[in-house]
Coordinates of C-alpha atoms and ligand atoms in Angstrom, one line a residue:
X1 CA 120.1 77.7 95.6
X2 CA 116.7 78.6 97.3
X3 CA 113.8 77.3 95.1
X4 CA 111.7 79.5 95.8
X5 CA 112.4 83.6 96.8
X6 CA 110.3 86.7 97.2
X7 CA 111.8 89.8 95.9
X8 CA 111.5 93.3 95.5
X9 CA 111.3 94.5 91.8
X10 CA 109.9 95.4 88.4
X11 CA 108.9 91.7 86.7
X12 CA 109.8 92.8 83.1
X13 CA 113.4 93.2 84.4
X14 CA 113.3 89.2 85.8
X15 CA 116.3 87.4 83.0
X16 CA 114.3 84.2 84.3
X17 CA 113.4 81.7 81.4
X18 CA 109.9 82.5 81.7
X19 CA 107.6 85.5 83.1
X20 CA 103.8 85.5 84.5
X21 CA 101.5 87.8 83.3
X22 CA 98.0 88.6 85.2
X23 CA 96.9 88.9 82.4
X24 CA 93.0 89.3 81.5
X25 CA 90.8 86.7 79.3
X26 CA 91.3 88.4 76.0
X27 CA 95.1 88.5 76.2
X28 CA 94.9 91.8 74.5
X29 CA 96.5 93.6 77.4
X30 CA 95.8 96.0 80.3
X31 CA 96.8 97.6 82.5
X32 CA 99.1 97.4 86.1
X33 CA 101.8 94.7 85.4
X34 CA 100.0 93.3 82.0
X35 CA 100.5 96.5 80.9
X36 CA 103.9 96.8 81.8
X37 CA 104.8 94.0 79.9
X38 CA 103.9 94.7 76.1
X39 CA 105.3 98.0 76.6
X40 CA 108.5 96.2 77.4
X41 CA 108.2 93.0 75.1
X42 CA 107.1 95.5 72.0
X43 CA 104.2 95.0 69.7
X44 CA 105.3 91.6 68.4
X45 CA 103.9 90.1 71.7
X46 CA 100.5 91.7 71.2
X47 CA 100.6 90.2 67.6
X48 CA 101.1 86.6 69.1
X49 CA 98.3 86.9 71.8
X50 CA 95.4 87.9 69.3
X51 CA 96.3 84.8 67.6
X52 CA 95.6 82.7 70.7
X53 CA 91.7 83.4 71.2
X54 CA 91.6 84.3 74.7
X55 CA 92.0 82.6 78.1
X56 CA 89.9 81.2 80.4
X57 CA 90.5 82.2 84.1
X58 CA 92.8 80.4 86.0
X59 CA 93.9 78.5 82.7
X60 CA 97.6 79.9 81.2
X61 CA 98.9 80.6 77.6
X62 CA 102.7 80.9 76.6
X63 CA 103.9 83.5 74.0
X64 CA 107.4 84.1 73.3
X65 CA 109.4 87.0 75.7
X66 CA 110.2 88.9 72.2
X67 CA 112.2 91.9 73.8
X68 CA 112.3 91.2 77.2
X69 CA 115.2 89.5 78.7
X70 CA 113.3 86.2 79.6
X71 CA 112.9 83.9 76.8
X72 CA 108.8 83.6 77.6
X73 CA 105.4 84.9 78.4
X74 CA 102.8 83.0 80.5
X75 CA 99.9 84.6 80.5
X76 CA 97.1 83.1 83.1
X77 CA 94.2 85.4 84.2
X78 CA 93.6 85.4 87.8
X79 CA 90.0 85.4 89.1
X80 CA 88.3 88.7 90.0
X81 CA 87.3 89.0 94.1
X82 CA 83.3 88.3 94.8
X83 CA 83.2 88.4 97.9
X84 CA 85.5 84.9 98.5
X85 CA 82.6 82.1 97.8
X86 CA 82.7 81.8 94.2
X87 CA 85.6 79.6 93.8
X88 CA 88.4 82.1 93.6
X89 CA 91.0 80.3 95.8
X90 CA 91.0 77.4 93.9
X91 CA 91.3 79.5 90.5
X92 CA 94.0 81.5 91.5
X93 CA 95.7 78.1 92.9
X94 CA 95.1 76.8 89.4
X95 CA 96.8 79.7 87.8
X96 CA 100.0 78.9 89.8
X97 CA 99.8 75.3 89.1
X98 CA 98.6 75.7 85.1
X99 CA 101.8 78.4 84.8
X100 CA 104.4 76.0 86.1
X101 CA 103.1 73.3 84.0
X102 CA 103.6 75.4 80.8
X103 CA 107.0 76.6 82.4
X104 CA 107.4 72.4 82.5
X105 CA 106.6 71.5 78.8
X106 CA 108.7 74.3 77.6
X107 CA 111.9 73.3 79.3
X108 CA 112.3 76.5 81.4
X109 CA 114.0 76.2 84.7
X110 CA 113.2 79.6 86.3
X111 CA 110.1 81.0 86.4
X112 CA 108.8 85.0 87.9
X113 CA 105.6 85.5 88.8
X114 CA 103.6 88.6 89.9
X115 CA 100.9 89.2 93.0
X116 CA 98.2 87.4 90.7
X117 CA 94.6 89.3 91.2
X118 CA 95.8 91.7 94.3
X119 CA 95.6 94.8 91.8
X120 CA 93.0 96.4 90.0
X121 CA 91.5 92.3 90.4
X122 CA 91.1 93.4 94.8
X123 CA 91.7 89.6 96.2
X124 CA 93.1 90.1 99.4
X125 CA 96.8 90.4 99.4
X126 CA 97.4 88.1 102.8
X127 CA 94.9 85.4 101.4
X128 CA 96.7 85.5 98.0
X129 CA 100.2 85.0 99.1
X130 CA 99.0 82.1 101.1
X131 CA 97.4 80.5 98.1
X132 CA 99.9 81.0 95.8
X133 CA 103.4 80.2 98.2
X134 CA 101.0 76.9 98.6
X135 CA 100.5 76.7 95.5
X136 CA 104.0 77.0 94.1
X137 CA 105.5 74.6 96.9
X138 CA 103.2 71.8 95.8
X139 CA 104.4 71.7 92.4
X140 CA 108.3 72.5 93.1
X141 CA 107.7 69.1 95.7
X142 CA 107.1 67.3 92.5
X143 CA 108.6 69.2 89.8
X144 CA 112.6 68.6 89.7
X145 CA 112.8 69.8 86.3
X146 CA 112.1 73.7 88.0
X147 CA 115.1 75.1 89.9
X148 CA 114.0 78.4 91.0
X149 CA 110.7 80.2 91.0
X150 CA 110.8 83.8 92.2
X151 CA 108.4 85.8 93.5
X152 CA 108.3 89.3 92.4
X153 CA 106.6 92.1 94.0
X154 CA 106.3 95.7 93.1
X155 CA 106.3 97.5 96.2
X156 CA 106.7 96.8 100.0
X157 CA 103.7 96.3 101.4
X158 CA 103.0 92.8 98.6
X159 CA 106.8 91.7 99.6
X160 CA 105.7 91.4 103.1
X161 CA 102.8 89.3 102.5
X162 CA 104.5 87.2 100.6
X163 CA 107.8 87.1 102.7
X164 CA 105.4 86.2 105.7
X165 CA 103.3 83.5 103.7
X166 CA 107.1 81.9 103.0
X167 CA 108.2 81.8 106.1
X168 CA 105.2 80.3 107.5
X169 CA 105.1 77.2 105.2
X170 CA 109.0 76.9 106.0
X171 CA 108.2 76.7 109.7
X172 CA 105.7 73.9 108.9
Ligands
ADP201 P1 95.4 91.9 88.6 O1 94.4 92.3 87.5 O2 95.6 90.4 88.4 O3 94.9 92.3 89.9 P2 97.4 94.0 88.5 O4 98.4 94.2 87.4 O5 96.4 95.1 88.7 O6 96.8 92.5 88.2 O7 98.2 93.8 89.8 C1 98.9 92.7 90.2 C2 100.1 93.0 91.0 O8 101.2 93.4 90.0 C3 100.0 94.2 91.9 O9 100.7 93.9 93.2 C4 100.8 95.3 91.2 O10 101.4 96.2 92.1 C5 101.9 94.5 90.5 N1 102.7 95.1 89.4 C6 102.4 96.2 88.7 N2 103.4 96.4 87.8 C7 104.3 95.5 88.1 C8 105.6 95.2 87.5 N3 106.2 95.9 86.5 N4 106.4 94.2 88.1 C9 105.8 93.4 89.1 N5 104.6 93.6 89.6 C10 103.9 94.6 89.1

């Protein structure tokens, strides 16, 4: 099995053990793909999350999946784009790296993540899928305990990126 795949979809369809959110630091919802999950999880998910106090950026919080197929939520927010010099390459590393580590401690073995920050949060798509494929490689180098991690991506243009970021670091 390939440990790590890009793929065309919707991410509140994934039956993965756990699903990213990009989410925001109040973990009270939002829009785009946070959005998207709530509706699909029901109001029981928006219940846990206020009882968490917030998130910091590039940090992650797990919830249970509630009415979605996976079993949980990890919710990490992803830094907003300045401009490129105010640290947000290493945050959104961090919110790779932070997910799979909850992912980790919570015994799941397949984890789905969104395009973290490329929406409404305008970090360049190419740069992100390069940090993130990085990212996720790292920790599946060290992590047995994770069999697959799929990226999933809402529309062509993000599977690209992120299909081109893979096959780079494969031919390295
Ligand atoms: P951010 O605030 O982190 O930029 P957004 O939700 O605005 O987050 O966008 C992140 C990515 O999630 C975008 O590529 C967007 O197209 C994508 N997206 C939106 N809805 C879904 C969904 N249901 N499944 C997967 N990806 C989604």
């Amino acid at each position: 099995m390939e440990r790590l795949l890009v793929v065309r979809g919707d991410i509140t369809r994934e039956r993965t053990d756990a699903i990213v959110n990009a989410a925001n630091c109040s973990l009270l919802g939002g829009g785009g793909v946070d959005g998207a999950i709530h509706r699909a999880a029901g109001p029981r998910l928006l219940d846990e999350c206020r009882t968490l106090g917030g998130c910091r950026t590039g940090e992650a919080k797990i919830t249970k999946g509630y009415d979605l197929a996976a079993k949980y939520v990890i919710h990490t927010p992803g830094p907003v784009w300045h401009g490129g010099a105010h640290g947000e390459d290493a945050l959104l590393r961090s919110c790779y790296i932070e997910s799979l580590k909850r992912a980790s401690e919570n015994g799941c073995a397949t984890v789905a993540f969104p395009s973290i920050s490329t929406g409404v949060y305008h970090f360049p798509l190419e740069r992100a899928a390069a940090v993130a494929i990085t990212a996720i490689r790292d920790y599946l180098a060290v992590h047995d305990e994770i069999e697959q991690v799929r990226m999933v991506c809402f529309d062509a243009r993000t599977e690209a990126a992120y299909q081109h970021a893979l096959d780079a670091a494969e031919g390295l």
